[in-house]
PDB file of C-alpha atoms in Angstrom:
ATOM      1  CA  MET S1339     -30.814 -13.585  -3.675  1.00 91.00           C
ATOM      2  CA  LEU S1340     -28.199 -12.583  -5.680  1.00 98.00           C
ATOM      3  CA  THR S1341     -25.521 -15.205  -6.833  1.00 98.00           C
ATOM      4  CA  ILE S1342     -22.078 -14.630  -5.012  1.00 98.00           C
ATOM      5  CA  LEU S1343     -18.851 -15.587  -6.274  1.00 98.00           C
ATOM      6  CA  SER S1344     -15.220 -13.935  -4.871  1.00 98.00           C
ATOM      7  CA  LEU S1345     -11.599 -14.770  -6.112  1.00 98.00           C
ATOM      8  CA  ALA S1346     -10.896 -12.837  -3.570  1.00 98.00           C
ATOM      9  CA  PRO S1347     -10.127 -13.515   0.014  1.00 98.00           C
ATOM     10  CA  LEU S1348     -13.538 -13.007   2.184  1.00 98.00           C
ATOM     11  CA  ALA S1349     -13.399 -12.842   6.515  1.00 98.00           C
ATOM     12  CA  GLY S1350     -15.292 -11.650   9.143  1.00 98.00           C
ATOM     13  CA  PRO S1351     -18.743 -10.490  10.019  1.00 98.00           C
ATOM     14  CA  GLY S1352     -19.380  -9.655   6.062  1.00 98.00           C
ATOM     15  CA  VAL S1353     -19.168 -12.838   4.583  1.00 98.00           C
ATOM     16  CA  ASP S1354     -22.810 -13.857   7.123  1.00 98.00           C
ATOM     17  CA  LEU S1355     -23.788 -10.317   5.698  1.00 98.00           C
ATOM     18  CA  LEU S1356     -22.678 -11.798   2.167  1.00 98.00           C
ATOM     19  CA  ARG S1357     -24.801 -14.883   2.742  1.00 98.00           C
ATOM     20  CA  ALA S1358     -27.941 -13.647   3.774  1.00 98.00           C
ATOM     21  CA  LEU S1359     -27.828 -11.941   0.306  1.00 98.00           C
ATOM     22  CA  GLY S1360     -27.664 -14.573  -1.750  1.00 97.00           C
ATOM     23  CA  ASP S1361     -25.621 -17.488  -2.451  1.00 98.00           C
ATOM     24  CA  LEU S1362     -21.908 -17.287  -1.673  1.00 98.00           C
ATOM     25  CA  LYS S1363     -18.731 -18.858  -3.454  1.00 98.00           C
ATOM     26  CA  ILE S1364     -15.938 -17.641  -2.306  1.00 98.00           C
ATOM     27  CA  ASP S1365     -12.994 -19.338  -4.688  1.00 98.00           C
ATOM     28  CA  PRO S1366     -10.122 -16.723  -3.153  1.00 98.00           C
ATOM     29  CA  TRP S1367      -6.537 -16.491  -6.252  1.00 98.00           C
ATOM     30  CA  ASN S1368      -4.341 -16.549  -3.341  1.00 97.00           C
ATOM     31  CA  ALA S1369      -5.709 -20.164  -2.106  1.00 97.00           C
ATOM     32  CA  HIS S1370      -4.354 -21.660  -5.039  1.00 98.00           C
ATOM     33  CA  VAL S1371      -1.077 -22.949  -5.535  1.00 98.00           C
ATOM     34  CA  PRO S1372       0.538 -21.675  -7.456  1.00 97.00           C
ATOM     35  CA  ILE S1373      -1.519 -18.651  -7.512  1.00 97.00           C
ATOM     36  CA  GLN S1374      -5.250 -18.704  -9.860  1.00 98.00           C
ATOM     37  CA  LEU S1375      -5.649 -15.313 -12.079  1.00 97.00           C
ATOM     38  CA  HIS S1376      -7.914 -15.877 -15.449  1.00 98.00           C
ATOM     39  CA  SER S1377      -8.102 -14.638 -18.201  1.00 98.00           C
ATOM     40  CA  ALA S1378     -11.063 -12.899 -19.690  1.00 98.00           C
ATOM     41  CA  GLU S1379     -12.232 -16.154 -21.123  1.00 97.00           C
ATOM     42  CA  GLN S1380     -11.810 -18.291 -17.958  1.00 98.00           C
ATOM     43  CA  LEU S1381     -13.927 -15.729 -16.592  1.00 98.00           C
ATOM     44  CA  VAL S1382     -16.314 -15.351 -18.336  1.00 98.00           C
ATOM     45  CA  GLU S1383     -17.907 -18.850 -18.402  1.00 98.00           C
ATOM     46  CA  ARG S1384     -16.940 -19.024 -14.762  1.00 98.00           C
ATOM     47  CA  LEU S1385     -19.274 -15.634 -14.654  1.00 98.00           C
ATOM     48  CA  ALA S1386     -22.172 -17.714 -15.734  1.00 97.00           C
ATOM     49  CA  GLY S1387     -24.764 -17.223 -13.619  1.00 97.00           C
ATOM     50  CA  VAL S1388     -23.169 -14.901 -11.353  1.00 98.00           C
ATOM     51  CA  ASP S1389     -25.277 -11.342  -9.882  1.00 98.00           C
ATOM     52  CA  ALA S1390     -22.732  -9.789  -7.685  1.00 98.00           C
ATOM     53  CA  LEU S1391     -18.219 -10.609  -8.515  1.00 98.00           C
ATOM     54  CA  ILE S1392     -16.496  -9.700  -5.263  1.00 98.00           C
ATOM     55  CA  VAL S1393     -12.387  -9.588  -7.031  1.00 98.00           C
ATOM     56  CA  GLU S1394      -8.694  -8.058  -5.608  1.00 98.00           C
ATOM     57  CA  ALA S1395      -6.355  -9.441  -7.782  1.00 97.00           C
ATOM     58  CA  ASP S1396      -8.273 -10.797 -11.495  1.00 98.00           C
ATOM     59  CA  HIS S1397      -8.137  -8.038 -13.414  1.00 98.00           C
ATOM     60  CA  ILE S1398     -12.042  -7.052 -15.275  1.00 98.00           C
ATOM     61  CA  SER S1399     -12.337  -6.047 -18.781  1.00 98.00           C
ATOM     62  CA  ALA S1400     -15.020  -4.528 -21.153  1.00 98.00           C
ATOM     63  CA  GLU S1401     -14.900  -8.190 -22.706  1.00 97.00           C
ATOM     64  CA  VAL S1402     -15.442  -9.672 -19.128  1.00 98.00           C
ATOM     65  CA  LEU S1403     -18.276  -7.169 -18.346  1.00 98.00           C
ATOM     66  CA  GLU S1404     -20.018  -7.135 -21.558  1.00 97.00           C
ATOM     67  CA  LYS S1405     -19.920 -10.801 -21.878  1.00 97.00           C
ATOM     68  CA  THR S1406     -21.346 -11.109 -18.606  1.00 97.00           C
ATOM     69  CA  GLU S1407     -24.411 -10.549 -16.821  1.00 97.00           C
ATOM     70  CA  LEU S1408     -23.272  -9.308 -13.471  1.00 98.00           C
ATOM     71  CA  LYS S1409     -25.016  -6.437 -11.382  1.00 98.00           C
ATOM     72  CA  TYR S1410     -22.692  -5.185  -8.755  1.00 98.00           C
ATOM     73  CA  LEU S1411     -18.268  -5.535  -8.869  1.00 98.00           C
ATOM     74  CA  GLY S1412     -16.771  -5.444  -5.278  1.00 98.00           C
ATOM     75  CA  VAL S1413     -13.170  -4.920  -5.009  1.00 98.00           C
ATOM     76  CA  CYS S1414     -10.765  -4.651  -3.295  1.00 98.00           C
ATOM     77  CA  ARG S1415      -9.469  -1.832  -3.657  1.00 95.00           C
ATOM     78  CA  GLY S1416      -9.271   1.906  -2.909  1.00 93.00           C
ATOM     79  CA  ASP S1417      -8.064   2.107  -6.156  1.00 92.00           C
ATOM     80  CA  PRO S1418     -10.829  -0.263  -8.013  1.00 95.00           C
ATOM     81  CA  ASN S1419      -7.787   0.239 -10.961  1.00 93.00           C
ATOM     82  CA  ASN S1420      -7.781  -3.711 -11.894  1.00 97.00           C
ATOM     83  CA  VAL S1421     -11.349  -2.777 -13.732  1.00 98.00           C
ATOM     84  CA  ASP S1422     -12.350  -0.496 -16.045  1.00 98.00           C
ATOM     85  CA  VAL S1423     -15.443   1.764 -14.806  1.00 98.00           C
ATOM     86  CA  PRO S1424     -16.432   3.406 -17.285  1.00 98.00           C
ATOM     87  CA  ALA S1425     -17.240  -0.271 -19.095  1.00 98.00           C
ATOM     88  CA  ALA S1426     -18.852  -1.310 -16.133  1.00 98.00           C
ATOM     89  CA  THR S1427     -20.932   1.838 -15.532  1.00 98.00           C
ATOM     90  CA  LYS S1428     -21.442   1.304 -19.526  1.00 97.00           C
ATOM     91  CA  LYS S1429     -23.371  -2.031 -18.997  1.00 97.00           C
ATOM     92  CA  GLY S1430     -25.434  -1.137 -15.606  1.00 98.00           C
ATOM     93  CA  VAL S1431     -22.926  -2.748 -13.174  1.00 98.00           C
ATOM     94  CA  LEU S1432     -22.501  -1.050  -9.942  1.00 98.00           C
ATOM     95  CA  VAL S1433     -18.381  -1.210  -8.885  1.00 98.00           C
ATOM     96  CA  ILE S1434     -18.050  -1.138  -4.701  1.00 98.00           C
ATOM     97  CA  ARG S1435     -14.522  -0.296  -3.640  1.00 98.00           C
ATOM     98  CA  THR S1436     -12.859  -0.829  -0.647  1.00 98.00           C
ATOM     99  CA  PRO S1437     -10.959   2.595   0.829  1.00 95.00           C
ATOM    100  CA  GLY S1438      -9.148   2.916   3.511  1.00 95.00           C
ATOM    101  CA  ARG S1439      -8.986  -1.441   4.269  1.00 97.00           C
ATOM    102  CA  ASN S1440      -5.445  -1.830   4.788  1.00 97.00           C
ATOM    103  CA  ALA S1441      -4.639   1.823   5.736  1.00 98.00           C
ATOM    104  CA  ASN S1442      -3.889   0.955   9.461  1.00 98.00           C
ATOM    105  CA  ALA S1443      -2.028  -2.049   7.936  1.00 98.00           C
ATOM    106  CA  VAL S1444       0.052  -0.210   5.528  1.00 98.00           C
ATOM    107  CA  ALA S1445       0.930   2.575   8.480  1.00 98.00           C
ATOM    108  CA  GLU S1446       1.660  -0.561  11.158  1.00 98.00           C
ATOM    109  CA  LEU S1447       4.944  -1.932   8.545  1.00 98.00           C
ATOM    110  CA  THR S1448       5.451   1.208   7.923  1.00 98.00           C
ATOM    111  CA  ILE S1449       6.286   2.250  11.911  1.00 98.00           C
ATOM    112  CA  GLY S1450       8.115  -1.548  11.587  1.00 98.00           C
ATOM    113  CA  LEU S1451      10.854  -0.187   9.001  1.00 98.00           C
ATOM    114  CA  MET S1452      10.792   3.421   9.978  1.00 98.00           C
ATOM    115  CA  PHE S1453      11.895   1.126  13.712  1.00 98.00           C
ATOM    116  CA  THR S1454      13.761  -1.298  11.392  1.00 98.00           C
ATOM    117  CA  LEU S1455      15.879   1.627  10.082  1.00 98.00           C
ATOM    118  CA  LEU S1456      16.517   3.552  12.738  1.00 98.00           C
ATOM    119  CA  ARG S1457      18.110   0.996  15.205  1.00 97.00           C
ATOM    120  CA  TRP S1458      19.772  -1.880  11.992  1.00 96.00           C
ATOM    121  CA  ILE S1459      17.666  -4.294  13.114  1.00 97.00           C
ATOM    122  CA  VAL S1460      18.236  -6.381   9.943  1.00 97.00           C
ATOM    123  CA  GLU S1461      22.248  -5.762  10.390  1.00 95.00           C
ATOM    124  CA  ALA S1462      21.940  -7.230  13.668  1.00 96.00           C
ATOM    125  CA  ASP S1463      19.680 -10.553  12.675  1.00 96.00           C
ATOM    126  CA  ASP S1464      22.607 -11.071  10.106  1.00 95.00           C
ATOM    127  CA  ASP S1465      25.963 -10.857  12.598  1.00 96.00           C
ATOM    128  CA  ILE S1466      24.191 -12.397  15.030  1.00 96.00           C
ATOM    129  CA  ARG S1467      23.413 -15.308  12.909  1.00 97.00           C
ATOM    130  CA  ALA S1468      26.479 -15.066  11.500  1.00 96.00           C
ATOM    131  CA  GLY S1469      29.056 -15.465  14.700  1.00 96.00           C
ATOM    132  CA  ARG S1470      30.080 -11.511  13.811  1.00 96.00           C
ATOM    133  CA  TRP S1471      29.828 -10.629  17.557  1.00 95.00           C
ATOM    134  CA  VAL S1472      33.216  -8.276  16.864  1.00 96.00           C
ATOM    135  CA  ILE S1473      34.481  -7.047  13.465  1.00 95.00           C
ATOM    136  CA  ASP S1474      37.705  -5.357  12.771  1.00 95.00           C
ATOM    137  CA  GLY S1475      38.122  -4.927  16.857  1.00 96.00           C
ATOM    138  CA  ARG S1476      34.337  -3.556  17.256  1.00 96.00           C
ATOM    139  CA  ILE S1477      32.077  -4.222  19.636  1.00 96.00           C
ATOM    140  CA  ALA S1478      28.055  -3.926  18.352  1.00 95.00           C
ATOM    141  CA  GLN S1479      27.528  -1.534  20.881  1.00 95.00           C
ATOM    142  CA  GLN S1480      30.175   0.391  18.287  1.00 94.00           C
ATOM    143  CA  ARG S1481      29.040  -0.543  15.134  1.00 94.00           C
ATOM    144  CA  TYR S1482      25.576  -0.080  15.794  1.00 94.00           C
ATOM    145  CA  GLN S1483      24.687   3.325  16.766  1.00 94.00           C
ATOM    146  CA  GLY S1484      20.393   3.947  16.026  1.00 96.00           C
ATOM    147  CA  ARG S1485      18.711   7.536  16.484  1.00 97.00           C
ATOM    148  CA  GLU S1486      15.058   7.388  18.782  1.00 98.00           C
ATOM    149  CA  MET S1487      12.217   8.715  16.856  1.00 98.00           C
ATOM    150  CA  THR S1488      11.525  11.419  19.831  1.00 98.00           C
ATOM    151  CA  SER S1489      13.918  13.401  17.629  1.00 98.00           C
ATOM    152  CA  LEU S1490      13.266  13.625  14.893  1.00 98.00           C
ATOM    153  CA  GLU S1491      10.901  15.152  12.230  1.00 98.00           C
ATOM    154  CA  VAL S1492       8.827  12.363  10.065  1.00 98.00           C
ATOM    155  CA  GLY S1493       7.838  13.842   6.597  1.00 98.00           C
ATOM    156  CA  LEU S1494       5.173  12.374   4.419  1.00 98.00           C
ATOM    157  CA  VAL S1495       4.806  12.932   0.987  1.00 98.00           C
ATOM    158  CA  GLY S1496       0.596  12.512   1.374  1.00 98.00           C
ATOM    159  CA  ALA S1497      -1.585  12.590   3.889  1.00 97.00           C
ATOM    160  CA  GLY S1498      -3.896   9.993   2.640  1.00 95.00           C
ATOM    161  CA  ALA S1499      -5.605   7.313   4.462  1.00 95.00           C
ATOM    162  CA  VAL S1500      -2.813   5.485   5.335  1.00 97.00           C
ATOM    163  CA  GLY S1501      -0.775   8.682   5.777  1.00 98.00           C
ATOM    164  CA  ARG S1502      -3.414   9.714   8.317  1.00 97.00           C
ATOM    165  CA  ALA S1503      -3.248   6.817  10.369  1.00 98.00           C
ATOM    166  CA  VAL S1504       1.202   6.693  10.102  1.00 98.00           C
ATOM    167  CA  ALA S1505       0.826  10.759  11.601  1.00 98.00           C
ATOM    168  CA  GLU S1506      -2.002   8.726  13.866  1.00 98.00           C
ATOM    169  CA  ARG S1507       0.842   6.546  15.176  1.00 98.00           C
ATOM    170  CA  LEU S1508       4.381   8.566  14.814  1.00 98.00           C
ATOM    171  CA  ARG S1509       1.951  11.171  17.407  1.00 98.00           C
ATOM    172  CA  ALA S1510       1.504   8.908  20.318  1.00 98.00           C
ATOM    173  CA  LEU S1511       5.375   7.549  19.994  1.00 98.00           C
ATOM    174  CA  GLY S1512       6.072  11.167  20.545  1.00 98.00           C
ATOM    175  CA  ALA S1513       7.974  12.086  17.251  1.00 98.00           C
ATOM    176  CA  ALA S1514       9.455  15.571  17.697  1.00 98.00           C
ATOM    177  CA  ASN S1515       6.552  17.181  14.471  1.00 98.00           C
ATOM    178  CA  VAL S1516       5.255  15.273  11.418  1.00 98.00           C
ATOM    179  CA  MET S1517       4.838  17.304   8.537  1.00 98.00           C
ATOM    180  CA  ALA S1518       3.028  16.078   5.059  1.00 98.00           C
ATOM    181  CA  TYR S1519       2.764  17.443   1.303  1.00 98.00           C
ATOM    182  CA  ASP S1520      -0.151  16.714  -0.436  1.00 98.00           C
ATOM    183  CA  PRO S1521      -1.684  18.892  -2.276  1.00 96.00           C
ATOM    184  CA  VAL S1522      -4.754  17.711  -2.298  1.00 95.00           C
ATOM    185  CA  VAL S1523      -5.912  17.698   1.621  1.00 96.00           C
ATOM    186  CA  ASP S1524      -7.362  20.762   2.517  1.00 97.00           C
ATOM    187  CA  PRO S1525      -4.644  22.245   5.046  1.00 97.00           C
ATOM    188  CA  GLU S1526      -7.071  22.567   8.102  1.00 97.00           C
ATOM    189  CA  ALA S1527      -7.905  19.188   8.157  1.00 96.00           C
ATOM    190  CA  LEU S1528      -3.812  18.580   8.321  1.00 97.00           C
ATOM    191  CA  ILE S1529      -3.825  21.016  11.559  1.00 97.00           C
ATOM    192  CA  ALA S1530      -6.734  19.445  12.975  1.00 95.00           C
ATOM    193  CA  SER S1531      -5.226  16.089  12.961  1.00 94.00           C
ATOM    194  CA  GLY S1532      -1.588  17.295  14.176  1.00 96.00           C
ATOM    195  CA  ILE S1533      -0.194  17.713  11.081  1.00 98.00           C
ATOM    196  CA  GLU S1534       2.624  20.790   9.811  1.00 98.00           C
ATOM    197  CA  PRO S1535       0.959  21.337   6.146  1.00 98.00           C
ATOM    198  CA  VAL S1536       4.417  21.744   3.514  1.00 98.00           C
ATOM    199  CA  PRO S1537       3.437  23.568   0.406  1.00 97.00           C
ATOM    200  CA  VAL S1538       6.087  22.456  -1.162  1.00 98.00           C
ATOM    201  CA  LEU S1539       7.399  19.430  -1.518  1.00 98.00           C
ATOM    202  CA  GLY S1540      11.088  20.281  -1.336  1.00 97.00           C
ATOM    203  CA  ASP S1541      10.729  22.043   1.946  1.00 98.00           C
ATOM    204  CA  LEU S1542       8.820  18.996   3.355  1.00 98.00           C
ATOM    205  CA  ILE S1543      12.567  16.695   2.186  1.00 98.00           C
ATOM    206  CA  ALA S1544      14.880  19.338   3.531  1.00 98.00           C
ATOM    207  CA  ARG S1545      14.145  18.774   6.677  1.00 98.00           C
ATOM    208  CA  ALA S1546      12.402  15.901   7.277  1.00 98.00           C
ATOM    209  CA  ASP S1547      14.504  12.946   9.277  1.00 98.00           C
ATOM    210  CA  ILE S1548      12.354  10.490   8.098  1.00 98.00           C
ATOM    211  CA  ILE S1549      10.821  10.675   4.159  1.00 98.00           C
ATOM    212  CA  SER S1550       7.183   8.336   4.265  1.00 98.00           C
ATOM    213  CA  VAL S1551       5.417   8.319   0.672  1.00 98.00           C
ATOM    214  CA  HIS S1552       2.046   7.924   0.408  1.00 98.00           C
ATOM    215  CA  ALA S1553       0.989   9.727  -2.536  1.00 96.00           C
ATOM    216  CA  PRO S1554      -1.059   6.630  -5.224  1.00 93.00           C
ATOM    217  CA  LEU S1555       0.752   6.209  -8.640  1.00 93.00           C
ATOM    218  CA  THR S1556      -0.497   8.172 -11.344  1.00 93.00           C
ATOM    219  CA  PRO S1557       0.532  10.212 -14.213  1.00 94.00           C
ATOM    220  CA  ALA S1558       0.824  12.975 -12.158  1.00 94.00           C
ATOM    221  CA  THR S1559       3.420  11.349  -8.892  1.00 96.00           C
ATOM    222  CA  ARG S1560       5.739   9.279 -11.302  1.00 97.00           C
ATOM    223  CA  GLY S1561       8.958  10.177 -10.443  1.00 97.00           C
ATOM    224  CA  LEU S1562       7.583  13.255  -7.712  1.00 98.00           C
ATOM    225  CA  LEU S1563      10.399  13.282  -5.535  1.00 98.00           C
ATOM    226  CA  GLY S1564      13.230  13.552  -8.592  1.00 97.00           C
ATOM    227  CA  GLU S1565      16.981  15.017  -8.989  1.00 97.00           C
ATOM    228  CA  LYS S1566      15.797  17.928  -7.690  1.00 97.00           C
ATOM    229  CA  GLU S1567      14.113  16.814  -5.051  1.00 97.00           C
ATOM    230  CA  PHE S1568      16.403  14.537  -3.666  1.00 98.00           C
ATOM    231  CA  ALA S1569      19.502  16.723  -4.243  1.00 97.00           C
ATOM    232  CA  ARG S1570      17.729  18.710  -0.478  1.00 97.00           C
ATOM    233  CA  VAL S1571      17.574  14.935   0.962  1.00 97.00           C
ATOM    234  CA  LYS S1572      19.659  16.285   4.608  1.00 96.00           C
ATOM    235  CA  PRO S1573      22.573  14.101   4.904  1.00 96.00           C
ATOM    236  CA  GLY S1574      21.858  11.456   7.194  1.00 97.00           C
ATOM    237  CA  ALA S1575      17.888  11.280   6.746  1.00 98.00           C
ATOM    238  CA  PHE S1576      15.977   8.123   6.032  1.00 98.00           C
ATOM    239  CA  PHE S1577      13.424   7.069   3.212  1.00 98.00           C
ATOM    240  CA  VAL S1578      10.384   4.701   3.808  1.00 98.00           C
ATOM    241  CA  ASN S1579       8.311   3.493   0.741  1.00 98.00           C
ATOM    242  CA  THR S1580       5.060   1.667   1.244  1.00 98.00           C
ATOM    243  CA  ALA S1581       3.258   3.087  -1.512  1.00 97.00           C
ATOM    244  CA  ARG S1582       4.579   2.477  -4.844  1.00 96.00           C
ATOM    245  CA  PHE S1583       8.102   2.700  -5.838  1.00 97.00           C
ATOM    246  CA  GLY S1584       7.653   4.651  -8.575  1.00 97.00           C
ATOM    247  CA  ILE S1585       6.271   8.146  -6.884  1.00 98.00           C
ATOM    248  CA  ALA S1586      10.517   8.325  -6.924  1.00 98.00           C
ATOM    249  CA  ALA S1587      12.805   8.063  -9.529  1.00 97.00           C
ATOM    250  CA  GLU S1588      15.395   5.425  -9.592  1.00 97.00           C
ATOM    251  CA  GLU S1589      18.546   7.073 -10.179  1.00 97.00           C
ATOM    252  CA  PRO S1590      18.226   9.663  -8.517  1.00 98.00           C
ATOM    253  CA  LEU S1591      17.675   7.794  -5.395  1.00 98.00           C
ATOM    254  CA  LEU S1592      20.035   4.685  -5.353  1.00 98.00           C
ATOM    255  CA  ALA S1593      22.645   7.754  -6.998  1.00 97.00           C
ATOM    256  CA  ALA S1594      21.633   8.998  -3.232  1.00 98.00           C
ATOM    257  CA  LEU S1595      22.444   5.935  -1.492  1.00 98.00           C
ATOM    258  CA  ARG S1596      25.238   5.246  -2.279  1.00 97.00           C
ATOM    259  CA  ASP S1597      26.527   8.701  -1.770  1.00 95.00           C
ATOM    260  CA  GLY S1598      25.368   8.510   1.559  1.00 94.00           C
ATOM    261  CA  ARG S1599      22.200  10.938   1.693  1.00 95.00           C
ATOM    262  CA  LEU S1600      20.602   8.723   2.948  1.00 98.00           C
ATOM    263  CA  ALA S1601      21.970   7.319   5.865  1.00 97.00           C
ATOM    264  CA  ALA S1602      19.594   3.901   4.921  1.00 98.00           C
ATOM    265  CA  ALA S1603      15.979   3.555   3.013  1.00 98.00           C
ATOM    266  CA  ALA S1604      12.522   0.507   2.706  1.00 98.00           C
ATOM    267  CA  PHE S1605      11.162  -0.382   0.054  1.00 98.00           C
ATOM    268  CA  ASP S1606       7.229  -2.350   0.243  1.00 98.00           C
ATOM    269  CA  HIS S1607       6.405  -2.168  -3.497  1.00 97.00           C
ATOM    270  CA  PHE S1608       9.077  -2.761  -6.853  1.00 97.00           C
ATOM    271  CA  GLU S1609       8.202  -2.264 -10.587  1.00 94.00           C
ATOM    272  CA  ASN S1610       7.002  -4.989 -11.867  1.00 90.00           C
ATOM    273  CA  GLU S1611       5.876  -6.646  -8.145  1.00 91.00           C
ATOM    274  CA  PHE S1612       9.556  -8.164  -8.484  1.00 94.00           C
ATOM    275  CA  LEU S1613      12.529  -7.130  -7.931  1.00 96.00           C
ATOM    276  CA  SER S1614      15.906  -8.648  -9.214  1.00 96.00           C
ATOM    277  CA  PRO S1615      18.711 -10.151  -7.528  1.00 96.00           C
ATOM    278  CA  GLU S1616      20.750  -8.371  -9.963  1.00 97.00           C
ATOM    279  CA  HIS S1617      19.276  -5.077  -8.962  1.00 97.00           C
ATOM    280  CA  PRO S1618      21.630  -2.704  -7.138  1.00 97.00           C
ATOM    281  CA  LEU S1619      19.469  -2.186  -3.702  1.00 98.00           C
ATOM    282  CA  ALA S1620      19.543  -5.950  -3.800  1.00 97.00           C
ATOM    283  CA  SER S1621      23.072  -5.682  -3.026  1.00 96.00           C
ATOM    284  CA  MET S1622      22.511  -2.606  -0.464  1.00 96.00           C
ATOM    285  CA  PRO S1623      23.571  -3.181   3.120  1.00 93.00           C
ATOM    286  CA  ASN S1624      21.449  -0.029   4.142  1.00 95.00           C
ATOM    287  CA  VAL S1625      17.846  -1.522   2.568  1.00 98.00           C
ATOM    288  CA  VAL S1626      14.985  -3.400   3.709  1.00 98.00           C
ATOM    289  CA  LEU S1627      13.191  -4.645   1.610  1.00 98.00           C
ATOM    290  CA  THR S1628       9.756  -6.139   2.026  1.00 98.00           C
ATOM    291  CA  PRO S1629       7.740  -8.051  -1.662  1.00 97.00           C
ATOM    292  CA  HIS S1630       4.339  -5.555  -0.977  1.00 97.00           C
ATOM    293  CA  ILE S1631       2.633  -7.616   2.085  1.00 97.00           C
ATOM    294  CA  GLY S1632       2.009  -3.434   3.251  1.00 98.00           C
ATOM    295  CA  GLY S1633      -1.610  -5.047   3.379  1.00 97.00           C
ATOM    296  CA  SER S1634      -1.849  -8.565   3.990  1.00 97.00           C
ATOM    297  CA  THR S1635      -3.768  -9.091   7.233  1.00 98.00           C
ATOM    298  CA  ILE S1636      -6.482 -10.732   8.576  1.00 98.00           C
ATOM    299  CA  GLU S1637      -7.989  -7.995   9.292  1.00 98.00           C
ATOM    300  CA  THR S1638      -7.363  -5.934   5.877  1.00 98.00           C
ATOM    301  CA  ILE S1639      -9.693  -8.627   4.853  1.00 98.00           C
ATOM    302  CA  GLU S1640     -11.948  -8.633   7.993  1.00 98.00           C
ATOM    303  CA  ASN S1641     -12.608  -5.040   6.663  1.00 98.00           C
ATOM    304  CA  HIS S1642     -12.658  -5.086   2.762  1.00 98.00           C
ATOM    305  CA  THR S1643     -14.797  -8.091   3.586  1.00 98.00           C
ATOM    306  CA  LEU S1644     -17.804  -6.086   5.466  1.00 98.00           C
ATOM    307  CA  THR S1645     -17.030  -3.192   3.367  1.00 98.00           C
ATOM    308  CA  ILE S1646     -18.331  -4.500  -0.101  1.00 98.00           C
ATOM    309  CA  ALA S1647     -21.513  -6.580   1.811  1.00 98.00           C
ATOM    310  CA  GLN S1648     -22.015  -3.565   3.041  1.00 98.00           C
ATOM    311  CA  GLY S1649     -21.893  -1.930   0.604  1.00 98.00           C
ATOM    312  CA  ILE S1650     -23.866  -4.508  -1.724  1.00 98.00           C
ATOM    313  CA  HIS S1651     -26.825  -4.066   0.965  1.00 98.00           C
ATOM    314  CA  ASP S1652     -27.456  -0.371   1.132  1.00 98.00           C
ATOM    315  CA  VAL S1653     -27.907  -0.303  -2.613  1.00 97.00           C
ATOM    316  CA  LEU S1654     -30.185  -2.612  -2.201  1.00 97.00           C
ATOM    317  CA  GLU S1655     -31.800  -1.182   0.258  1.00 97.00           C
ATOM    318  CA  GLY S1656     -32.320   2.191  -1.440  1.00 96.00           C
ATOM    319  CA  LYS S1657     -29.338   3.956   0.271  1.00 96.00           C
ATOM    320  CA  ILE S1658     -26.251   5.148  -1.505  1.00 95.00           C
ATOM    321  CA  PRO S1659     -22.958   3.614   0.220  1.00 95.00           C
ATOM    322  CA  GLY S1660     -19.827   5.961   0.521  1.00 96.00           C
ATOM    323  CA  SER S1661     -17.926   3.287  -2.021  1.00 97.00           C
ATOM    324  CA  VAL S1662     -19.869   3.553  -4.533  1.00 98.00           C
ATOM    325  CA  VAL S1663     -17.468   4.345  -7.676  1.00 98.00           C
ATOM    326  CA  ASN S1664     -20.584   4.202 -10.199  1.00 98.00           C
ATOM    327  CA  PRO S1665     -23.660   5.511  -8.639  1.00 97.00           C
ATOM    328  CA  GLU S1666     -24.630   7.572 -11.682  1.00 97.00           C
ATOM    329  CA  VAL S1667     -25.659   3.640 -12.662  1.00 95.00           C
ATOM    330  CA  LEU S1668     -28.418   2.881 -10.388  1.00 91.00           C
TER     331      LEU S1668
END
């Protein structure tokens, strides 16, 4: 039987499976006020006698791995970038990730933000709360003229699990066309999913009424949407980024919002997780901001719990699940 410690929230059927595998203790980082993130020294102390660790926010360094006797490390992320995977492999620690755990959650927020921009929901709500029924002689029906999804082409920058989940919802909503730029995904797979592959990013930007970002942030994608791309934006287009803020270069993005090339934009992530109230985006009336809540659903927690529990179970049964990051350990 394993000794299992989870510093991530757990829920759903996966909890019972984990309990069947051993002694489970759950102490989520976000159940504490303020949140509880551990130093390397604190982790080493807590991991004495622990066989399997499940983490979401804590950083698991080579130092931690070297000083503990972990056998399994479950990471509640699609990309286990908070773990030193080479160090884990060297130490013989099996790393299990949770691909697609929040795809539906992020996709639903993306669609919500699209409609928020298209129908000016935040601005209209602000007006009612402030008693602004008539402004400069104009009623709301004169101030807020929206767009319908059925008339719009949506361009996805990135067509992984989240991008494809967004596309599925857009098709159900009757979007005029869903396109995607993703040099990693097979174009035939996109076509089979009802997505038009566009091999040149600038061409997608020039055609899209809504640009929706779903690419991972890597050295290759940081600043992927730069001055050249924003110069090709279709006048009056909308921009939604529920991925990582750094995929778009900040100054060209701000310029496109200021001069009206972009009618409006929405963001669910910012550099270093925080946006200063002094940042230009915070004072732009055509911008909607949410604090990195794309994956914040009960279902996301249930998904990562079951994926990790099933992964450990399968390995103990002699199988190698696709969620294993470093199968060479086996």
